[in-house]
PDB file of C-alpha atoms in Angstrom:
ATOM      1  CA  UNK J   1     -51.150  51.832  27.742  1.00  0.00           C
ATOM      2  CA  UNK J   2     -47.645  52.967  28.911  1.00  0.00           C
ATOM      3  CA  UNK J   3     -47.638  55.388  31.819  1.00  0.00           C
ATOM      4  CA  UNK J   4     -46.776  58.939  31.021  1.00  0.00           C
ATOM      5  CA  UNK J   5     -44.122  60.528  33.161  1.00  0.00           C
ATOM      6  CA  UNK J   6     -44.186  64.168  34.036  1.00  0.00           C
ATOM      7  CA  UNK J   7     -41.046  66.011  32.770  1.00  0.00           C
ATOM      8  CA  UNK J   8     -39.709  68.251  35.519  1.00  0.00           C
ATOM      9  CA  UNK J   9     -38.325  71.639  34.300  1.00  0.00           C
ATOM     10  CA  UNK J  10     -34.502  72.090  34.705  1.00  0.00           C
ATOM     11  CA  UNK J  11     -33.413  74.095  37.435  1.00  0.00           C
ATOM     12  CA  UNK J  12     -31.577  77.595  36.783  1.00  0.00           C
ATOM     13  CA  UNK J  13     -27.985  76.860  37.594  1.00  0.00           C
ATOM     14  CA  UNK J  14     -27.760  80.456  38.771  1.00  0.00           C
ATOM     15  CA  UNK J  15     -29.803  79.376  41.792  1.00  0.00           C
ATOM     16  CA  UNK J  16     -27.933  76.177  42.454  1.00  0.00           C
ATOM     17  CA  UNK J  17     -25.241  76.128  45.191  1.00  0.00           C
ATOM     18  CA  UNK J  18     -23.035  74.043  42.852  1.00  0.00           C
ATOM     19  CA  UNK J  19     -23.838  75.941  39.694  1.00  0.00           C
ATOM     20  CA  UNK J  20     -21.308  78.122  37.693  1.00  0.00           C
ATOM     21  CA  UNK J  21     -22.027  81.414  35.947  1.00  0.00           C
ATOM     22  CA  UNK J  22     -20.242  80.503  32.655  1.00  0.00           C
ATOM     23  CA  UNK J  23     -23.259  80.773  30.541  1.00  0.00           C
ATOM     24  CA  UNK J  24     -26.314  82.186  32.758  1.00  0.00           C
ATOM     25  CA  UNK J  25     -29.577  81.106  31.602  1.00  0.00           C
ATOM     26  CA  UNK J  26     -32.872  83.152  31.282  1.00  0.00           C
ATOM     27  CA  UNK J  27     -34.625  82.823  34.698  1.00  0.00           C
ATOM     28  CA  UNK J  28     -38.229  82.992  35.942  1.00  0.00           C
ATOM     29  CA  UNK J  29     -38.013  86.909  35.499  1.00  0.00           C
ATOM     30  CA  UNK J  30     -40.431  87.804  32.858  1.00  0.00           C
ATOM     31  CA  UNK J  31     -38.920  87.733  29.465  1.00  0.00           C
ATOM     32  CA  UNK J  32     -39.818  91.466  28.799  1.00  0.00           C
ATOM     33  CA  UNK J  33     -37.372  92.362  31.611  1.00  0.00           C
ATOM     34  CA  UNK J  34     -34.540  89.895  30.530  1.00  0.00           C
ATOM     35  CA  UNK J  35     -31.477  90.488  28.376  1.00  0.00           C
ATOM     36  CA  UNK J  36     -31.056  94.074  27.101  1.00  0.00           C
ATOM     37  CA  UNK J  37     -27.640  94.884  25.649  1.00  0.00           C
ATOM     38  CA  UNK J  38     -25.707  91.974  27.324  1.00  0.00           C
ATOM     39  CA  UNK J  39     -27.673  92.300  30.595  1.00  0.00           C
ATOM     40  CA  UNK J  40     -29.890  89.747  32.242  1.00  0.00           C
ATOM     41  CA  UNK J  41     -32.381  90.129  35.212  1.00  0.00           C
ATOM     42  CA  UNK J  42     -31.872  87.053  37.193  1.00  0.00           C
ATOM     43  CA  UNK J  43     -32.501  85.254  40.609  1.00  0.00           C
ATOM     44  CA  UNK J  44     -29.298  84.273  42.168  1.00  0.00           C
ATOM     45  CA  UNK J  45     -28.394  82.599  45.457  1.00  0.00           C
ATOM     46  CA  UNK J  46     -27.004  85.581  47.497  1.00  0.00           C
ATOM     47  CA  UNK J  47     -24.706  83.050  49.347  1.00  0.00           C
ATOM     48  CA  UNK J  48     -22.795  82.316  46.024  1.00  0.00           C
ATOM     49  CA  UNK J  49     -21.990  86.006  45.217  1.00  0.00           C
ATOM     50  CA  UNK J  50     -18.520  87.171  46.100  1.00  0.00           C
ATOM     51  CA  UNK J  51     -17.527  90.674  47.249  1.00  0.00           C
ATOM     52  CA  UNK J  52     -14.135  92.428  47.131  1.00  0.00           C
ATOM     53  CA  UNK J  53     -12.730  93.288  50.377  1.00  0.00           C
ATOM     54  CA  UNK J  54     -11.819  96.745  49.119  1.00  0.00           C
ATOM     55  CA  UNK J  55     -14.902  98.349  47.595  1.00  0.00           C
ATOM     56  CA  UNK J  56     -16.892 101.398  47.837  1.00  0.00           C
ATOM     57  CA  UNK J  57     -19.804 100.921  49.954  1.00  0.00           C
ATOM     58  CA  UNK J  58     -22.938 102.799  51.335  1.00  0.00           C
ATOM     59  CA  UNK J  59     -22.721 104.243  54.910  1.00  0.00           C
ATOM     60  CA  UNK J  60     -25.269 102.306  56.984  1.00  0.00           C
ATOM     61  CA  UNK J  61     -25.738 102.654  60.745  1.00  0.00           C
ATOM     62  CA  UNK J  62     -27.510  99.950  62.836  1.00  0.00           C
ATOM     63  CA  UNK J  63     -30.971 101.513  62.481  1.00  0.00           C
ATOM     64  CA  UNK J  64     -30.623 101.817  58.694  1.00  0.00           C
ATOM     65  CA  UNK J  65     -29.255  98.342  58.319  1.00  0.00           C
ATOM     66  CA  UNK J  66     -32.398  96.941  60.266  1.00  0.00           C
ATOM     67  CA  UNK J  67     -34.706  99.012  58.146  1.00  0.00           C
ATOM     68  CA  UNK J  68     -33.168  97.475  55.034  1.00  0.00           C
ATOM     69  CA  UNK J  69     -33.492  94.020  56.223  1.00  0.00           C
ATOM     70  CA  UNK J  70     -37.234  94.639  56.977  1.00  0.00           C
ATOM     71  CA  UNK J  71     -37.812  96.219  53.640  1.00  0.00           C
ATOM     72  CA  UNK J  72     -35.973  93.443  51.821  1.00  0.00           C
ATOM     73  CA  UNK J  73     -38.221  90.922  53.824  1.00  0.00           C
ATOM     74  CA  UNK J  74     -41.313  92.320  52.144  1.00  0.00           C
ATOM     75  CA  UNK J  75     -39.985  93.382  48.691  1.00  0.00           C
ATOM     76  CA  UNK J  76     -36.725  93.967  46.872  1.00  0.00           C
ATOM     77  CA  UNK J  77     -37.142  97.225  45.236  1.00  0.00           C
ATOM     78  CA  UNK J  78     -33.971  97.463  43.348  1.00  0.00           C
ATOM     79  CA  UNK J  79     -31.689  94.578  41.691  1.00  0.00           C
ATOM     80  CA  UNK J  80     -28.177  94.368  42.799  1.00  0.00           C
ATOM     81  CA  UNK J  81     -25.424  94.461  40.254  1.00  0.00           C
ATOM     82  CA  UNK J  82     -23.381  91.117  39.489  1.00  0.00           C
ATOM     83  CA  UNK J  83     -20.853  90.086  37.010  1.00  0.00           C
ATOM     84  CA  UNK J  84     -19.937  86.530  35.803  1.00  0.00           C
ATOM     85  CA  UNK J  85     -16.337  86.409  35.979  1.00  0.00           C
ATOM     86  CA  UNK J  86     -14.796  82.987  35.153  1.00  0.00           C
ATOM     87  CA  UNK J  87     -16.846  80.509  37.162  1.00  0.00           C
ATOM     88  CA  UNK J  88     -17.853  82.873  39.909  1.00  0.00           C
ATOM     89  CA  UNK J  89     -20.577  85.434  40.525  1.00  0.00           C
ATOM     90  CA  UNK J  90     -18.721  88.866  41.531  1.00  0.00           C
ATOM     91  CA  UNK J  91     -20.793  91.563  43.270  1.00  0.00           C
ATOM     92  CA  UNK J  92     -20.368  95.170  41.899  1.00  0.00           C
ATOM     93  CA  UNK J  93     -23.101  96.936  43.623  1.00  0.00           C
ATOM     94  CA  UNK J  94     -25.660  96.388  46.437  1.00  0.00           C
ATOM     95  CA  UNK J  95     -23.712  94.390  48.974  1.00  0.00           C
ATOM     96  CA  UNK J  96     -25.864  95.626  51.804  1.00  0.00           C
ATOM     97  CA  UNK J  97     -28.970  94.240  50.062  1.00  0.00           C
ATOM     98  CA  UNK J  98     -27.239  90.978  49.455  1.00  0.00           C
ATOM     99  CA  UNK J  99     -26.265  90.719  53.150  1.00  0.00           C
ATOM    100  CA  UNK J 100     -29.915  91.690  54.202  1.00  0.00           C
ATOM    101  CA  UNK J 101     -31.159  88.915  51.969  1.00  0.00           C
ATOM    102  CA  UNK J 102     -28.622  86.378  53.490  1.00  0.00           C
ATOM    103  CA  UNK J 103     -29.904  87.349  57.033  1.00  0.00           C
ATOM    104  CA  UNK J 104     -33.403  87.149  56.206  1.00  0.00           C
ATOM    105  CA  UNK J 105     -32.719  83.385  54.893  1.00  0.00           C
ATOM    106  CA  UNK J 106     -33.850  84.383  51.415  1.00  0.00           C
ATOM    107  CA  UNK J 107     -33.063  81.606  48.905  1.00  0.00           C
ATOM    108  CA  UNK J 108     -32.459  83.985  45.902  1.00  0.00           C
ATOM    109  CA  UNK J 109     -31.991  87.802  45.219  1.00  0.00           C
ATOM    110  CA  UNK J 110     -32.765  89.580  41.995  1.00  0.00           C
ATOM    111  CA  UNK J 111     -29.538  90.738  40.263  1.00  0.00           C
ATOM    112  CA  UNK J 112     -28.858  92.630  36.995  1.00  0.00           C
ATOM    113  CA  UNK J 113     -26.051  90.252  35.621  1.00  0.00           C
ATOM    114  CA  UNK J 114     -23.629  90.455  32.813  1.00  0.00           C
ATOM    115  CA  UNK J 115     -20.339  88.619  31.750  1.00  0.00           C
ATOM    116  CA  UNK J 116     -17.240  90.476  32.355  1.00  0.00           C
ATOM    117  CA  UNK J 117     -13.738  90.730  33.898  1.00  0.00           C
ATOM    118  CA  UNK J 118     -12.291  91.748  37.202  1.00  0.00           C
ATOM    119  CA  UNK J 119     -11.566  95.234  35.686  1.00  0.00           C
ATOM    120  CA  UNK J 120     -15.373  95.375  34.775  1.00  0.00           C
ATOM    121  CA  UNK J 121     -16.374  94.745  38.396  1.00  0.00           C
ATOM    122  CA  UNK J 122     -13.932  97.409  39.621  1.00  0.00           C
ATOM    123  CA  UNK J 123     -15.244  99.955  37.082  1.00  0.00           C
ATOM    124  CA  UNK J 124     -18.759  99.287  37.795  1.00  0.00           C
ATOM    125  CA  UNK J 125     -18.363  99.565  41.690  1.00  0.00           C
ATOM    126  CA  UNK J 126     -16.677 103.017  41.152  1.00  0.00           C
ATOM    127  CA  UNK J 127     -19.531 104.223  38.874  1.00  0.00           C
ATOM    128  CA  UNK J 128     -22.269 103.106  41.107  1.00  0.00           C
ATOM    129  CA  UNK J 129     -20.561 103.615  44.440  1.00  0.00           C
ATOM    130  CA  UNK J 130     -19.238 107.254  44.217  1.00  0.00           C
ATOM    131  CA  UNK J 131     -22.597 108.367  42.670  1.00  0.00           C
ATOM    132  CA  UNK J 132     -24.823 107.204  45.453  1.00  0.00           C
ATOM    133  CA  UNK J 133     -25.722 109.930  48.074  1.00  0.00           C
ATOM    134  CA  UNK J 134     -24.766 107.614  51.123  1.00  0.00           C
ATOM    135  CA  UNK J 135     -21.152 106.616  49.732  1.00  0.00           C
ATOM    136  CA  UNK J 136     -19.108 105.751  52.737  1.00  0.00           C
ATOM    137  CA  UNK J 137     -16.011 108.170  52.649  1.00  0.00           C
ATOM    138  CA  UNK J 138     -13.759 105.839  54.360  1.00  0.00           C
ATOM    139  CA  UNK J 139     -14.582 102.874  52.007  1.00  0.00           C
ATOM    140  CA  UNK J 140     -13.823 105.380  49.213  1.00  0.00           C
ATOM    141  CA  UNK J 141     -10.489 106.374  50.624  1.00  0.00           C
ATOM    142  CA  UNK J 142      -9.310 102.746  51.407  1.00  0.00           C
ATOM    143  CA  UNK J 143     -10.408 101.415  48.023  1.00  0.00           C
ATOM    144  CA  UNK J 144      -8.535 104.073  46.294  1.00  0.00           C
ATOM    145  CA  UNK J 145      -5.543 103.638  48.298  1.00  0.00           C
ATOM    146  CA  UNK J 146      -5.553  99.920  47.593  1.00  0.00           C
ATOM    147  CA  UNK J 147      -6.334 100.028  43.851  1.00  0.00           C
ATOM    148  CA  UNK J 148      -3.518 102.890  43.471  1.00  0.00           C
ATOM    149  CA  UNK J 149      -0.759 101.522  45.611  1.00  0.00           C
ATOM    150  CA  UNK J 150      -1.334  97.641  45.877  1.00  0.00           C
ATOM    151  CA  UNK J 151      -3.010  96.899  42.617  1.00  0.00           C
ATOM    152  CA  UNK J 152      -1.053  99.360  40.616  1.00  0.00           C
ATOM    153  CA  UNK J 153      -4.054 101.100  38.896  1.00  0.00           C
ATOM    154  CA  UNK J 154      -2.992 104.395  37.194  1.00  0.00           C
ATOM    155  CA  UNK J 155      -4.441 107.491  38.679  1.00  0.00           C
ATOM    156  CA  UNK J 156      -5.829 108.450  35.332  1.00  0.00           C
ATOM    157  CA  UNK J 157      -7.584 105.226  35.024  1.00  0.00           C
ATOM    158  CA  UNK J 158      -9.244 105.639  38.504  1.00  0.00           C
ATOM    159  CA  UNK J 159     -10.327 109.197  37.667  1.00  0.00           C
ATOM    160  CA  UNK J 160     -11.796 107.957  34.486  1.00  0.00           C
ATOM    161  CA  UNK J 161     -13.766 105.089  36.382  1.00  0.00           C
ATOM    162  CA  UNK J 162     -14.834 107.730  39.090  1.00  0.00           C
ATOM    163  CA  UNK J 163     -15.668 110.792  37.224  1.00  0.00           C
ATOM    164  CA  UNK J 164     -13.405 112.714  39.701  1.00  0.00           C
ATOM    165  CA  UNK J 165     -10.332 114.680  39.172  1.00  0.00           C
ATOM    166  CA  UNK J 166      -6.901 113.286  40.107  1.00  0.00           C
ATOM    167  CA  UNK J 167      -6.374 116.011  42.719  1.00  0.00           C
ATOM    168  CA  UNK J 168      -9.623 114.973  44.397  1.00  0.00           C
ATOM    169  CA  UNK J 169      -8.804 111.290  44.433  1.00  0.00           C
ATOM    170  CA  UNK J 170      -5.188 112.131  45.936  1.00  0.00           C
ATOM    171  CA  UNK J 171      -6.903 114.105  48.696  1.00  0.00           C
ATOM    172  CA  UNK J 172      -9.317 111.546  49.738  1.00  0.00           C
ATOM    173  CA  UNK J 173      -6.902 108.728  49.312  1.00  0.00           C
ATOM    174  CA  UNK J 174      -4.657 110.117  51.972  1.00  0.00           C
ATOM    175  CA  UNK J 175      -7.450 109.610  54.665  1.00  0.00           C
ATOM    176  CA  UNK J 176      -6.377 105.818  54.286  1.00  0.00           C
ATOM    177  CA  UNK J 177      -3.048 106.819  55.816  1.00  0.00           C
ATOM    178  CA  UNK J 178      -4.522 108.960  58.731  1.00  0.00           C
ATOM    179  CA  UNK J 179      -4.348 108.093  62.205  1.00  0.00           C
ATOM    180  CA  UNK J 180      -6.695 105.312  63.298  1.00  0.00           C
ATOM    181  CA  UNK J 181      -8.586 107.678  65.609  1.00  0.00           C
ATOM    182  CA  UNK J 182      -9.216 110.038  62.463  1.00  0.00           C
ATOM    183  CA  UNK J 183     -10.507 107.012  60.532  1.00  0.00           C
ATOM    184  CA  UNK J 184     -12.555 105.822  63.324  1.00  0.00           C
ATOM    185  CA  UNK J 185     -13.918 109.177  63.874  1.00  0.00           C
ATOM    186  CA  UNK J 186     -15.048 109.535  60.287  1.00  0.00           C
ATOM    187  CA  UNK J 187     -16.502 105.924  60.245  1.00  0.00           C
ATOM    188  CA  UNK J 188     -18.650 106.714  63.214  1.00  0.00           C
ATOM    189  CA  UNK J 189     -19.801 110.093  61.673  1.00  0.00           C
ATOM    190  CA  UNK J 190     -18.245 112.251  64.311  1.00  0.00           C
ATOM    191  CA  UNK J 191     -16.379 114.178  61.704  1.00  0.00           C
ATOM    192  CA  UNK J 192     -17.077 114.562  57.979  1.00  0.00           C
ATOM    193  CA  UNK J 193     -14.859 113.882  54.974  1.00  0.00           C
ATOM    194  CA  UNK J 194     -13.502 117.519  54.844  1.00  0.00           C
ATOM    195  CA  UNK J 195     -12.124 117.338  58.405  1.00  0.00           C
ATOM    196  CA  UNK J 196     -10.436 113.935  57.477  1.00  0.00           C
ATOM    197  CA  UNK J 197      -8.981 115.316  54.559  1.00  0.00           C
ATOM    198  CA  UNK J 198      -7.407 118.437  56.440  1.00  0.00           C
ATOM    199  CA  UNK J 199      -6.183 116.076  59.224  1.00  0.00           C
ATOM    200  CA  UNK J 200      -4.741 113.471  56.920  1.00  0.00           C
ATOM    201  CA  UNK J 201      -2.559 116.023  55.204  1.00  0.00           C
ATOM    202  CA  UNK J 202      -0.554 116.510  58.496  1.00  0.00           C
ATOM    203  CA  UNK J 203       2.402 114.366  58.437  1.00  0.00           C
ATOM    204  CA  UNK J 204       2.538 113.690  62.103  1.00  0.00           C
ATOM    205  CA  UNK J 205      -0.022 111.367  63.432  1.00  0.00           C
ATOM    206  CA  UNK J 206       0.330 112.647  66.870  1.00  0.00           C
ATOM    207  CA  UNK J 207      -0.504 116.118  65.528  1.00  0.00           C
ATOM    208  CA  UNK J 208      -3.572 114.626  63.715  1.00  0.00           C
ATOM    209  CA  UNK J 209      -4.703 113.216  67.051  1.00  0.00           C
ATOM    210  CA  UNK J 210      -4.352 116.416  68.999  1.00  0.00           C
ATOM    211  CA  UNK J 211      -6.180 118.240  66.293  1.00  0.00           C
ATOM    212  CA  UNK J 212      -9.124 115.684  66.322  1.00  0.00           C
ATOM    213  CA  UNK J 213      -9.407 116.052  70.020  1.00  0.00           C
ATOM    214  CA  UNK J 214      -9.649 119.741  69.559  1.00  0.00           C
ATOM    215  CA  UNK J 215     -12.198 119.261  66.771  1.00  0.00           C
ATOM    216  CA  UNK J 216     -14.525 116.973  68.868  1.00  0.00           C
ATOM    217  CA  UNK J 217     -14.365 119.420  71.762  1.00  0.00           C
ATOM    218  CA  UNK J 218     -15.000 122.582  69.996  1.00  0.00           C
ATOM    219  CA  UNK J 219     -17.236 121.152  67.056  1.00  0.00           C
ATOM    220  CA  UNK J 220     -15.473 123.261  64.361  1.00  0.00           C
ATOM    221  CA  UNK J 221     -16.736 123.435  60.732  1.00  0.00           C
ATOM    222  CA  UNK J 222     -14.344 122.242  57.881  1.00  0.00           C
ATOM    223  CA  UNK J 223     -13.267 125.904  57.150  1.00  0.00           C
ATOM    224  CA  UNK J 224     -12.654 126.785  60.670  1.00  0.00           C
ATOM    225  CA  UNK J 225     -10.552 123.779  61.250  1.00  0.00           C
ATOM    226  CA  UNK J 226      -8.454 124.414  57.970  1.00  0.00           C
ATOM    227  CA  UNK J 227      -8.099 128.273  59.247  1.00  0.00           C
ATOM    228  CA  UNK J 228      -6.824 126.981  62.477  1.00  0.00           C
ATOM    229  CA  UNK J 229      -4.520 124.523  61.042  1.00  0.00           C
ATOM    230  CA  UNK J 230      -2.787 127.062  58.903  1.00  0.00           C
ATOM    231  CA  UNK J 231      -2.775 129.771  61.747  1.00  0.00           C
ATOM    232  CA  UNK J 232      -5.249 132.159  60.012  1.00  0.00           C
ATOM    233  CA  UNK J 233      -8.030 130.954  62.806  1.00  0.00           C
ATOM    234  CA  UNK J 234      -5.793 131.992  65.606  1.00  0.00           C
ATOM    235  CA  UNK J 235      -4.888 135.368  64.144  1.00  0.00           C
ATOM    236  CA  UNK J 236      -8.627 136.166  63.595  1.00  0.00           C
ATOM    237  CA  UNK J 237      -9.345 135.235  67.181  1.00  0.00           C
TER     238      UNK J 237
END
């Protein structure tokens, strides 16, 4: 009698290092959680996911990053957001979780995946990034500046993607042009977004630095700093 050979199941290309996302198949995720309105819940190799240099991200300090890595080592609570663009996987939301998975040596990460374009990735990043509580204001400012001035995306389009007014976008966008010390203080959490917006409105970066030193010394609120810069605070004193 001829010997029967066991047929091995085909491996999901999404989890192969050499695979491409040109037609992502269903995965080991339960079918009830699978494709809905063009979406698929899949397991991907986190090392294959590409992330834009300029993108809105969450604000994480070292302790928060360590906590995320420990949490991801036990269970991934929320999937990341990924688009299949051409022959690449492009991350739109959840980069910190993706990096935690890589650092933990996890072979796969759960992702909500859909096919799309570069514009779809940018739009999704704005929609998810700006609506999270821990959005990093410096990443918001630099992403806006890059998309508006380098990529040439219209301000009205950015307002539509973000759900924010053009005036708001222009105010926060100016932070990207502020003195490096101002941006560093914002990134380190020494000042808040409102402080940085006021300082960035000053054309002279040396003047920005002087006000920043005073702000760090006197620990003024955003309103107090605004009043001081316009002279109203000095008059009240």
